[in-house]
Amino acid sequence: MAETLAADPAGKRRERRPTPAASVTLYDRTSGLGKVGRYALLAVISFVVLFPVYTTVVGAFKPRHKVLVDRLVPTSVTFQTFIDAWNEGRLGRYLLTSGIVAVVVTLAQVVTSLMSAYAFAMLDFPFRRTLFVVMLATLLVPMEATLVVNRRTIDSLGWINSFQALIIPFTATAFGTFLVRQALLALPTDLRDAARIDGVGHLGFIRHVAVPLVRPTLGALALFSFLGTWNSYLWPTLVTTDADMNTVQAGLRTLKLQGLDAPNVVMAGTVIAAIPIVIVLMVFQRQLIRGLTAGAVKG
C-alpha cells in the first residue's frame, strides 16, 4: 500500500499517513531531479568555459581565408599555421625562457614555503603569531600596487633583461607558506617529539618525516606556482625589452601585433603555448586533488 489509515483508541478515523515505501519513492524523485539539475548546470558552465577554447583550436587549423567561415566545423584543415606561428613568433625561444623561469620559480617557492611553514608550525620563537599575520597581510596587497617600486629596484640593480629579474622577485610566496603550514599543523606532535628524542635535527625531520607526509600539498603548491609563472604577462613585459628574454606570453603579444591579418596564426601560437599547461595538468591532476583535499576529511 502507498499509504495507511491511522486510528486513535476511540475509533475515530484520522488522516492518511504515507508508508516508508512512499517516502522513499518521493525522496528518490526529489534526489533524481536535483541530480539532473546539477548536471544541467555543470553542462552549461562547461559549455561556456570550453566553447572559446574549441573555437580557438578550430581556428588554428583553418587556412587564413577561411578563419571566419564555418566557425564550428572546419571544411579544410592545414598544419601550416602552426609552422608559421613557430617560425614567425620565435616560440621555440620563448617556450625555453618560460620553461626555465617557471621551473626555477616553482622549485624556489616550494623550498622557501616548506622552510618558512616549518618555522611557523613547529618552532617556538617570539612574535611568531604576529609575524605570521603580517606575512598573511601581504596577500591583501595587489601586485599592481608594487610594480613601480619593484621595477625601479630591478633597474637599480642592473637586472633588466635578465633571468634574475624574472625569477628572484617570486622565489617566496605567502600563499605557499600558509598552505604548507596548515598541512604541517595537521601532523601529530608525537612525531616531532619522537624525532627530537632520537636526535634528529630540524633538517632531518623535514627531509625524512615532514616532506613524505605533506607531499600532496607540496605537489599542489608546485602546480599552482608553475601555472602562475607560466601565465605571467605583466611583470615579464615590464622587465624585458630584449626580444630574446621575452616569455611565451609576451611572445604571443608580439605575434599578435605582427599577424593582424592572420588571426589563425595567432590562434595556432596560443594553442602551442597552452600545450605545456595541458600536459602538466593531465600529469599532476591527481596530485592536485590530493593536495587540496588533504586534511579535509578527518577519521
Short mmCIF file of C-alpha atoms in Angstrom, two decimals:
data_model
loop_
_atom_site.label_atom_id
_atom_site.label_comp_id
_atom_site.label_asym_id
_atom_site.label_seq_id
_atom_site.Cartn_x
_atom_site.Cartn_y
_atom_site.Cartn_z
CA MET A 1 0.00 0.00 0.00
CA ALA A 2 1.15 3.52 -0.75
CA GLU A 3 -0.42 4.78 2.48
CA THR A 4 -2.23 3.52 5.61
CA LEU A 5 -5.08 4.73 7.82
CA ALA A 6 -4.24 5.77 11.37
CA ALA A 7 -6.91 5.46 14.05
CA ASP A 8 -6.99 6.62 17.67
CA PRO A 9 -8.18 4.44 20.60
CA ALA A 10 -11.69 5.93 20.36
CA GLY A 11 -12.06 4.52 16.88
CA LYS A 12 -12.09 7.86 15.13
CA ARG A 13 -10.71 7.96 11.66
CA ARG A 14 -7.58 10.05 11.26
CA GLU A 15 -5.54 11.36 8.35
CA ARG A 16 -3.74 9.11 5.94
CA ARG A 17 -0.04 8.75 6.54
CA PRO A 18 2.45 7.74 3.87
CA THR A 19 4.23 4.47 4.36
CA PRO A 20 8.03 4.32 4.36
CA ALA A 21 7.94 2.96 0.79
CA ALA A 22 6.08 6.06 -0.42
CA SER A 23 8.55 8.31 1.42
CA VAL A 24 11.48 6.57 -0.21
CA THR A 25 9.89 6.94 -3.64
CA LEU A 26 9.31 10.66 -3.08
CA TYR A 27 12.90 11.07 -1.86
CA ASP A 28 14.25 9.24 -4.91
CA ARG A 29 12.28 11.50 -7.22
CA THR A 30 13.47 14.66 -5.47
CA SER A 31 17.06 13.42 -5.41
CA GLY A 32 16.85 12.50 -9.08
CA LEU A 33 15.55 15.93 -10.06
CA GLY A 34 18.26 17.60 -8.02
CA LYS A 35 20.93 15.48 -9.68
CA VAL A 36 19.59 16.30 -13.14
CA GLY A 37 19.59 19.99 -12.25
CA ARG A 38 23.20 19.86 -11.06
CA TYR A 39 24.34 18.03 -14.18
CA ALA A 40 22.47 20.55 -16.37
CA LEU A 41 24.15 23.45 -14.56
CA LEU A 42 27.57 21.82 -14.92
CA ALA A 43 26.90 21.21 -18.62
CA VAL A 44 26.05 24.89 -19.17
CA ILE A 45 29.14 26.07 -17.27
CA SER A 46 31.34 23.62 -19.19
CA PHE A 47 29.95 24.85 -22.48
CA VAL A 48 30.61 28.50 -21.56
CA VAL A 49 34.18 27.70 -20.49
CA LEU A 50 35.13 25.30 -23.28
CA PHE A 51 33.46 26.99 -26.26
CA PRO A 52 36.15 29.71 -26.64
CA VAL A 53 38.82 27.01 -26.34
CA TYR A 54 37.11 24.97 -29.05
CA THR A 55 36.80 27.92 -31.44
CA THR A 56 40.48 28.79 -30.89
CA VAL A 57 41.65 25.25 -31.63
CA VAL A 58 39.39 25.00 -34.68
CA GLY A 59 40.55 28.40 -35.95
CA ALA A 60 44.18 27.36 -35.60
CA PHE A 61 43.69 24.56 -38.15
CA LYS A 62 41.96 26.74 -40.74
CA PRO A 63 43.59 28.45 -43.69
CA ARG A 64 43.84 32.23 -43.48
CA HIS A 65 40.98 32.94 -45.89
CA LYS A 66 38.57 30.62 -44.06
CA VAL A 67 39.04 31.70 -40.46
CA LEU A 68 35.63 33.38 -40.33
CA VAL A 69 33.94 30.73 -42.49
CA ASP A 70 32.41 27.58 -40.99
CA ARG A 71 33.39 28.62 -37.49
CA LEU A 72 32.25 25.47 -35.69
CA VAL A 73 33.11 22.72 -38.19
CA PRO A 74 36.06 23.48 -40.50
CA THR A 75 35.78 22.30 -44.10
CA SER A 76 39.54 22.36 -44.67
CA VAL A 77 42.41 21.66 -42.29
CA THR A 78 46.04 22.77 -42.52
CA PHE A 79 49.06 22.44 -40.24
CA GLN A 80 50.96 25.23 -41.93
CA THR A 81 49.56 27.73 -39.43
CA PHE A 82 51.47 26.02 -36.60
CA ILE A 83 54.70 26.10 -38.61
CA ASP A 84 54.20 29.79 -39.36
CA ALA A 85 53.42 30.56 -35.71
CA TRP A 86 56.51 28.67 -34.54
CA ASN A 87 58.83 30.42 -37.01
CA GLU A 88 57.34 33.91 -37.14
CA GLY A 89 56.68 34.10 -33.41
CA ARG A 90 60.01 32.56 -32.34
CA LEU A 91 58.02 30.39 -29.98
CA GLY A 92 60.87 27.95 -29.50
CA ARG A 93 63.00 30.61 -27.78
CA TYR A 94 60.06 31.96 -25.78
CA LEU A 95 58.98 28.50 -24.61
CA LEU A 96 62.51 27.77 -23.43
CA THR A 97 62.68 31.03 -21.46
CA SER A 98 59.27 30.44 -19.89
CA GLY A 99 60.19 26.86 -19.05
CA ILE A 100 63.42 27.84 -17.29
CA VAL A 101 61.73 30.63 -15.32
CA ALA A 102 58.71 28.52 -14.37
CA VAL A 103 60.77 25.53 -13.19
CA VAL A 104 63.22 27.61 -11.14
CA VAL A 105 60.47 29.72 -9.55
CA THR A 106 58.47 26.59 -8.73
CA LEU A 107 61.40 24.88 -7.02
CA ALA A 108 62.29 28.05 -5.12
CA GLN A 109 58.75 28.61 -3.90
CA VAL A 110 58.39 25.01 -2.75
CA VAL A 111 61.64 25.15 -0.77
CA THR A 112 61.06 28.57 0.81
CA SER A 113 57.43 27.77 1.61
CA LEU A 114 58.41 24.49 3.27
CA MET A 115 61.12 26.10 5.39
CA SER A 116 59.06 29.09 6.50
CA ALA A 117 55.97 26.94 7.10
CA TYR A 118 58.00 24.60 9.28
CA ALA A 119 59.25 27.54 11.33
CA PHE A 120 55.74 28.91 11.87
CA ALA A 121 54.24 25.49 12.61
CA MET A 122 56.90 23.64 14.59
CA LEU A 123 59.23 26.20 16.17
CA ASP A 124 58.56 28.46 19.11
CA PHE A 125 60.06 31.96 18.87
CA PRO A 126 59.00 35.46 19.97
CA PHE A 127 56.23 37.19 17.99
CA ARG A 128 55.58 34.07 15.93
CA ARG A 129 51.84 34.73 15.55
CA THR A 130 52.38 38.42 14.87
CA LEU A 131 54.92 37.75 12.14
CA PHE A 132 52.64 35.15 10.59
CA VAL A 133 49.73 37.60 10.49
CA VAL A 134 51.97 40.27 8.96
CA MET A 135 53.08 37.81 6.32
CA LEU A 136 49.48 36.90 5.50
CA ALA A 137 48.64 40.58 5.25
CA THR A 138 50.89 40.82 2.21
CA LEU A 139 48.30 38.75 0.34
CA LEU A 140 45.96 41.74 0.58
CA VAL A 141 48.37 43.97 -1.33
CA PRO A 142 47.75 43.69 -5.09
CA MET A 143 50.74 43.21 -7.33
CA GLU A 144 49.86 46.36 -9.28
CA ALA A 145 50.48 48.46 -6.15
CA THR A 146 54.14 47.43 -6.01
CA LEU A 147 55.01 47.27 -9.70
CA VAL A 148 56.63 50.70 -9.95
CA VAL A 149 58.81 50.27 -6.86
CA ASN A 150 59.85 46.75 -7.85
CA ARG A 151 60.61 47.89 -11.39
CA ARG A 152 62.86 50.66 -10.08
CA THR A 153 64.61 48.24 -7.75
CA ILE A 154 65.32 45.83 -10.59
CA ASP A 155 66.59 48.70 -12.75
CA SER A 156 68.88 49.98 -9.98
CA LEU A 157 70.39 46.51 -9.63
CA GLY A 158 71.05 46.31 -13.36
CA TRP A 159 68.85 43.24 -13.79
CA ILE A 160 66.74 44.44 -16.71
CA ASN A 161 66.62 41.79 -19.47
CA SER A 162 67.95 39.05 -17.18
CA PHE A 163 66.71 35.88 -15.57
CA GLN A 164 67.26 37.44 -12.15
CA ALA A 165 64.51 39.96 -12.83
CA LEU A 166 62.11 37.22 -13.89
CA ILE A 167 62.90 34.81 -11.06
CA ILE A 168 64.12 36.43 -7.83
CA PRO A 169 61.03 38.58 -7.03
CA PHE A 170 58.91 35.40 -6.99
CA THR A 171 61.13 32.98 -5.08
CA ALA A 172 58.89 33.21 -1.98
CA THR A 173 55.14 33.33 -1.60
CA ALA A 174 52.94 33.93 1.44
CA PHE A 175 50.24 31.71 -0.01
CA GLY A 176 52.62 28.77 -0.20
CA THR A 177 53.75 29.29 3.37
CA PHE A 178 50.15 29.35 4.58
CA LEU A 179 49.22 26.26 2.58
CA VAL A 180 52.15 24.15 3.78
CA ARG A 181 51.82 25.40 7.36
CA GLN A 182 48.25 24.16 7.53
CA ALA A 183 49.40 20.74 6.34
CA LEU A 184 52.20 20.64 8.92
CA LEU A 185 49.85 21.60 11.73
CA ALA A 186 47.79 18.50 10.93
CA LEU A 187 50.76 16.24 11.71
CA PRO A 188 50.77 14.58 15.15
CA THR A 189 53.04 16.36 17.62
CA ASP A 190 54.31 12.96 18.78
CA LEU A 191 56.29 12.68 15.56
CA ARG A 192 58.38 15.75 16.34
CA ASP A 193 58.85 14.65 19.95
CA ALA A 194 59.99 11.19 18.87
CA ALA A 195 62.39 12.68 16.33
CA ARG A 196 63.83 15.00 18.99
CA ILE A 197 64.39 12.07 21.35
CA ASP A 198 66.17 10.16 18.59
CA GLY A 199 68.45 13.13 17.99
CA VAL A 200 67.01 14.08 14.60
CA GLY A 201 67.50 17.75 13.81
CA HIS A 202 65.17 20.11 12.05
CA LEU A 203 66.51 19.45 8.56
CA GLY A 204 66.42 15.71 9.15
CA PHE A 205 62.82 15.88 10.35
CA ILE A 206 61.82 17.95 7.32
CA ARG A 207 63.54 15.60 4.90
CA HIS A 208 62.56 12.22 6.34
CA VAL A 209 59.23 12.92 8.05
CA ALA A 210 57.56 16.16 7.00
CA VAL A 211 58.15 16.03 3.25
CA PRO A 212 56.77 12.48 2.73
CA LEU A 213 53.67 13.28 4.79
CA VAL A 214 52.85 16.62 3.14
CA ARG A 215 53.91 15.61 -0.36
CA PRO A 216 50.39 16.09 -1.84
CA THR A 217 50.29 19.66 -0.54
CA LEU A 218 53.75 20.36 -1.93
CA GLY A 219 52.63 18.94 -5.28
CA ALA A 220 49.59 21.19 -5.37
CA LEU A 221 51.75 24.20 -4.48
CA ALA A 222 54.24 23.31 -7.21
CA LEU A 223 51.44 23.07 -9.75
CA PHE A 224 49.99 26.42 -8.72
CA SER A 225 53.43 28.04 -8.87
CA PHE A 226 54.22 26.62 -12.29
CA LEU A 227 50.91 27.66 -13.82
CA GLY A 228 51.04 31.13 -12.30
CA THR A 229 54.59 31.74 -13.51
CA TRP A 230 53.92 30.32 -16.96
CA ASN A 231 50.88 32.56 -17.44
CA SER A 232 52.57 35.68 -16.05
CA TYR A 233 52.40 38.54 -18.51
CA LEU A 234 52.60 41.96 -16.87
CA TRP A 235 55.86 41.61 -14.95
CA PRO A 236 57.90 39.99 -17.77
CA THR A 237 56.71 42.75 -20.09
CA LEU A 238 57.97 45.42 -17.68
CA VAL A 239 61.44 44.00 -17.01
CA THR A 240 62.33 42.74 -20.50
CA THR A 241 62.96 44.93 -23.52
CA ASP A 242 65.13 42.46 -25.40
CA ALA A 243 63.18 40.06 -27.61
CA ASP A 244 65.46 37.17 -26.61
CA MET A 245 64.33 37.47 -22.98
CA ASN A 246 60.60 37.51 -23.67
CA THR A 247 58.48 34.80 -22.13
CA VAL A 248 55.88 32.95 -24.17
CA GLN A 249 53.05 35.25 -23.09
CA ALA A 250 54.95 38.34 -24.21
CA GLY A 251 55.87 36.48 -27.38
CA LEU A 252 52.19 35.91 -28.14
CA ARG A 253 51.63 39.64 -27.86
CA THR A 254 54.38 40.25 -30.41
CA LEU A 255 52.93 37.57 -32.68
CA LYS A 256 49.52 39.21 -32.42
CA LEU A 257 50.91 42.60 -33.45
CA GLN A 258 52.74 41.04 -36.39
CA GLY A 259 49.81 38.91 -37.54
CA LEU A 260 46.89 41.32 -37.56
CA ASP A 261 45.89 39.95 -40.97
CA ALA A 262 46.46 36.32 -39.94
CA PRO A 263 44.36 35.53 -36.86
CA ASN A 264 44.72 31.79 -37.50
CA VAL A 265 48.49 32.06 -36.89
CA VAL A 266 47.85 33.83 -33.58
CA MET A 267 45.40 31.10 -32.60
CA ALA A 268 47.97 28.45 -33.51
CA GLY A 269 50.55 30.20 -31.33
CA THR A 270 48.06 30.26 -28.46
CA VAL A 271 47.46 26.53 -28.81
CA ILE A 272 51.21 25.84 -28.83
CA ALA A 273 51.69 27.95 -25.69
CA ALA A 274 48.87 26.08 -23.94
CA ILE A 275 50.22 22.58 -24.66
CA PRO A 276 52.70 22.54 -21.72
CA ILE A 277 49.93 23.65 -19.34
CA VAL A 278 47.62 20.89 -20.54
CA ILE A 279 50.37 18.29 -20.16
CA VAL A 280 51.21 19.44 -16.63
CA LEU A 281 47.56 19.42 -15.58
CA MET A 282 47.00 15.94 -17.00
CA VAL A 283 50.09 14.50 -15.33
CA PHE A 284 49.59 16.13 -11.91
CA GLN A 285 45.80 16.24 -11.75
CA ARG A 286 45.57 13.53 -9.09
CA GLN A 287 48.34 15.18 -7.08
CA LEU A 288 46.46 18.47 -7.20
CA ILE A 289 43.22 16.94 -5.95
CA ARG A 290 45.01 15.08 -3.15
CA GLY A 291 46.83 18.23 -2.10
CA LEU A 292 43.71 20.39 -1.99
CA THR A 293 41.65 17.80 -0.12
CA ALA A 294 44.37 16.79 2.35
CA GLY A 295 43.03 17.21 5.86
CA ALA A 296 39.52 17.99 4.65
CA VAL A 297 38.15 14.66 5.93
CA LYS A 298 39.04 13.52 9.42
CA GLY A 299 38.65 9.96 10.57
#
